[in-house]
């Protein structure tokens, strides 16, 4: 239930309760008139009122009481619904806020993984760029430095892709488990492609028909002479 729907329902229930209140007041006034009439008849004609009239008066009084009970029950039901509408809207807002927080947390994890991969791969890339310079330009008189340089070059070339791949796979698996996301199968993509082709074919045919130039004949009147 959206906020606009809740506002509309609240207004409708308020109108219903006002109408029930007016009906209840009218019935209460009619009940007072009916009781006064019964009292006046008993005082004016003591012992002369027919039994069937007395039964009808009692039945009418009971019917009025029944109507009042029904109206009171409807008003209580409407009151319960009217009170529950703000609660439902609050629950909707809370649920939306929870979902938004969940999605924020889910999206933060891949961003954090990507940041870690960038933090690790950036120095390695810098080292690889530095090591791409010819080794003759460095002052390496000792064999230990030369071996260390070769080891760092080989290690950086192997470790950097591995760390990036592990970070990407971990972020993908975390996102999939957190959101229960399932990639669409190949058949679904083929079906969408087939529908797209069928939808575009009539448009292309219609455009081809509409772009056909009308045959107005030659400008020198040769066609008119041939027809004659």
XYZ file of C-alpha atoms in Angstrom:
228
model
C 0.000 0.000 0.000
C 1.529 3.280 -1.112
C 1.301 6.538 0.815
C -1.252 7.955 -1.647
C -3.428 4.838 -1.288
C -3.217 5.034 2.494
C -4.299 8.674 2.407
C -7.259 7.803 0.175
C -8.310 4.889 2.416
C -8.016 7.084 5.493
C -10.270 9.704 3.903
C -12.829 7.081 2.836
C -12.967 5.518 6.301
C -13.372 8.967 7.866
C -16.331 9.640 5.559
C -17.841 6.246 6.410
C -17.549 6.916 10.129
C -19.187 10.328 9.716
C -22.091 8.777 7.794
C -22.489 6.053 10.419
C -22.508 8.712 13.121
C -25.262 10.649 11.330
C -27.330 7.483 10.836
C -26.871 6.567 14.500
C -28.025 10.028 15.617
C -31.123 9.837 13.386
C -32.034 6.382 14.711
C -31.527 7.584 18.292
C -33.902 10.492 17.665
C -36.466 8.154 16.119
C -36.141 5.865 19.134
C -36.884 8.758 21.480
C -39.935 9.726 19.418
C -41.138 6.117 19.421
C -40.752 5.774 23.185
C -42.613 9.047 23.801
C -45.423 7.888 21.511
C -45.715 4.597 23.401
C -45.810 6.448 26.705
C -48.477 8.873 25.452
C -50.653 6.034 24.115
C -50.472 4.170 27.404
C -51.452 7.314 29.361
C -54.211 8.446 27.004
C -55.736 5.031 26.411
C -54.996 2.920 29.466
C -56.051 -0.675 28.892
C -57.479 0.100 25.451
C -54.410 -0.588 23.324
C -54.823 -3.748 21.278
C -52.435 -6.639 22.033
C -51.151 -6.789 18.463
C -50.289 -3.086 18.690
C -48.312 -3.741 21.861
C -46.434 -6.578 20.142
C -45.629 -4.379 17.163
C -44.368 -1.632 19.437
C -42.091 -4.079 21.239
C -40.845 -5.526 17.926
C -40.133 -2.038 16.603
C -38.192 -1.154 19.751
C -36.107 -4.327 19.445
C -35.480 -3.617 15.758
C -34.237 -0.117 16.575
C -31.891 -1.551 19.215
C -30.618 -4.082 16.662
C -29.888 -1.305 14.155
C -27.994 0.651 16.780
C -25.886 -2.390 17.679
C -25.065 -3.026 14.016
C -24.085 0.597 13.416
C -21.947 0.577 16.557
C -20.196 -2.607 15.348
C -19.521 -1.087 11.919
C -18.124 2.041 13.528
C -15.777 -0.020 15.721
C -14.572 -2.001 12.688
C -13.932 1.220 10.783
C -12.071 2.622 13.791
C -9.798 -0.435 13.933
C -9.031 -0.146 10.220
C -8.423 3.584 10.553
C -5.936 2.987 13.367
C -4.179 0.189 11.444
C -3.537 2.286 8.302
C -0.780 4.468 9.861
C 0.780 1.347 11.362
C 0.854 -0.382 7.977
C 2.426 2.701 6.402
C 5.055 2.798 9.168
C 5.824 -0.876 8.564
C 6.134 -0.196 4.833
C 8.571 2.627 5.472
C 10.556 0.496 7.917
C 10.697 -2.373 5.424
C 11.826 -0.020 2.651
C 14.505 1.416 4.930
C 15.690 -2.090 5.856
C 15.894 -3.113 2.201
C 17.787 0.055 1.349
C 20.240 -0.583 4.183
C 20.682 -4.171 3.019
C 21.370 -3.105 -0.560
C 23.791 -0.467 0.693
C 25.658 -3.082 2.715
C 25.659 -5.482 -0.231
C 27.020 -2.851 -2.601
C 29.618 -1.723 -0.073
C 31.254 -5.152 -0.055
C 32.116 -5.223 -3.803
C 33.272 -1.617 -3.605
C 35.503 -2.509 -0.664
C 36.851 -5.536 -2.541
C 37.523 -3.424 -5.606
C 39.265 -0.805 -3.477
C 41.467 -3.476 -1.902
C 42.302 -4.877 -5.343
C 43.168 -1.388 -6.588
C 45.278 -0.669 -3.507
C 47.208 -3.875 -4.026
C 47.470 -3.756 -7.808
C 48.451 -0.084 -8.050
C 51.832 -0.467 -6.296
C 52.441 -3.651 -8.259
C 51.682 -1.836 -11.490
C 54.024 0.954 -10.447
C 56.740 -1.582 -9.705
C 56.171 -3.280 -13.049
C 56.343 0.096 -14.801
C 59.561 0.898 -13.025
C 60.983 -2.475 -13.834
C 60.057 -2.074 -17.486
C 62.937 0.384 -17.779
C 66.086 -1.271 -19.205
C 68.130 -2.712 -16.429
C 71.260 -1.117 -17.814
C 69.973 2.246 -16.639
C 70.099 1.109 -12.985
C 73.242 0.919 -11.013
C 73.438 -2.822 -10.293
C 76.915 -3.907 -9.709
C 76.037 -6.800 -7.471
C 74.397 -10.050 -8.518
C 72.082 -9.958 -5.499
C 70.374 -6.805 -6.668
C 69.993 -8.211 -10.170
C 68.406 -11.386 -8.853
C 66.118 -9.416 -6.562
C 65.019 -7.304 -9.513
C 64.256 -10.366 -11.613
C 62.375 -12.016 -8.748
C 60.218 -8.919 -8.131
C 59.423 -8.640 -11.831
C 58.289 -12.236 -12.147
C 56.390 -12.222 -8.870
C 54.504 -9.022 -9.669
C 53.436 -10.380 -13.046
C 51.968 -13.477 -11.392
C 50.571 -12.076 -8.135
C 48.776 -9.042 -9.557
C 46.370 -10.970 -11.874
C 45.762 -13.596 -9.173
C 44.812 -11.010 -6.546
C 42.538 -9.183 -8.983
C 40.813 -12.427 -10.019
C 40.339 -13.568 -6.407
C 38.870 -10.193 -5.438
C 36.454 -10.190 -8.377
C 35.292 -13.776 -7.717
C 34.867 -13.120 -3.990
C 32.804 -9.983 -4.627
C 30.650 -11.851 -7.169
C 29.990 -14.762 -4.798
C 29.204 -12.446 -1.889
C 26.788 -10.429 -4.025
C 25.106 -13.601 -5.306
C 24.664 -15.105 -1.831
C 23.469 -11.865 -0.243
C 20.882 -10.996 -2.879
C 20.014 -14.531 -4.048
C 20.653 -13.318 -7.570
C 20.651 -15.953 -10.291
C 22.037 -15.225 -13.765
C 19.632 -15.709 -16.651
C 20.199 -18.860 -18.734
C 21.181 -18.772 -22.385
C 17.683 -19.881 -23.454
C 16.206 -16.750 -21.850
C 18.569 -14.498 -23.829
C 17.792 -16.405 -27.050
C 14.061 -15.990 -26.425
C 14.448 -12.242 -25.861
C 16.538 -11.948 -29.037
C 13.918 -13.879 -30.995
C 11.130 -11.617 -29.677
C 13.178 -8.535 -30.525
C 13.644 -9.713 -34.100
C 9.944 -10.431 -34.512
C 9.020 -7.036 -33.076
C 11.441 -5.142 -35.336
C 10.522 -7.003 -38.552
C 7.029 -5.429 -39.005
C 8.457 -1.980 -38.224
C 11.173 -2.362 -40.863
C 8.636 -3.574 -43.425
C 6.315 -0.693 -42.626
C 9.165 1.809 -42.844
C 10.189 0.353 -46.225
C 6.691 0.770 -47.566
C 6.427 4.285 -46.270
C 9.772 5.333 -47.749
C 8.854 4.244 -51.288
C 8.776 7.264 -53.613
C 5.615 7.806 -55.672
C 5.774 7.313 -59.448
C 5.071 10.746 -60.950
C 6.218 9.951 -64.498
C 8.800 11.726 -66.632
C 9.063 15.457 -66.818
C 9.153 15.751 -70.629
C 5.694 14.308 -71.204
C 6.931 11.114 -72.881
C 4.709 8.920 -70.729
C 1.654 11.003 -71.547
C 2.363 10.696 -75.284
C 2.846 6.940 -75.017
C -0.451 6.531 -73.188
C -2.288 8.469 -75.890
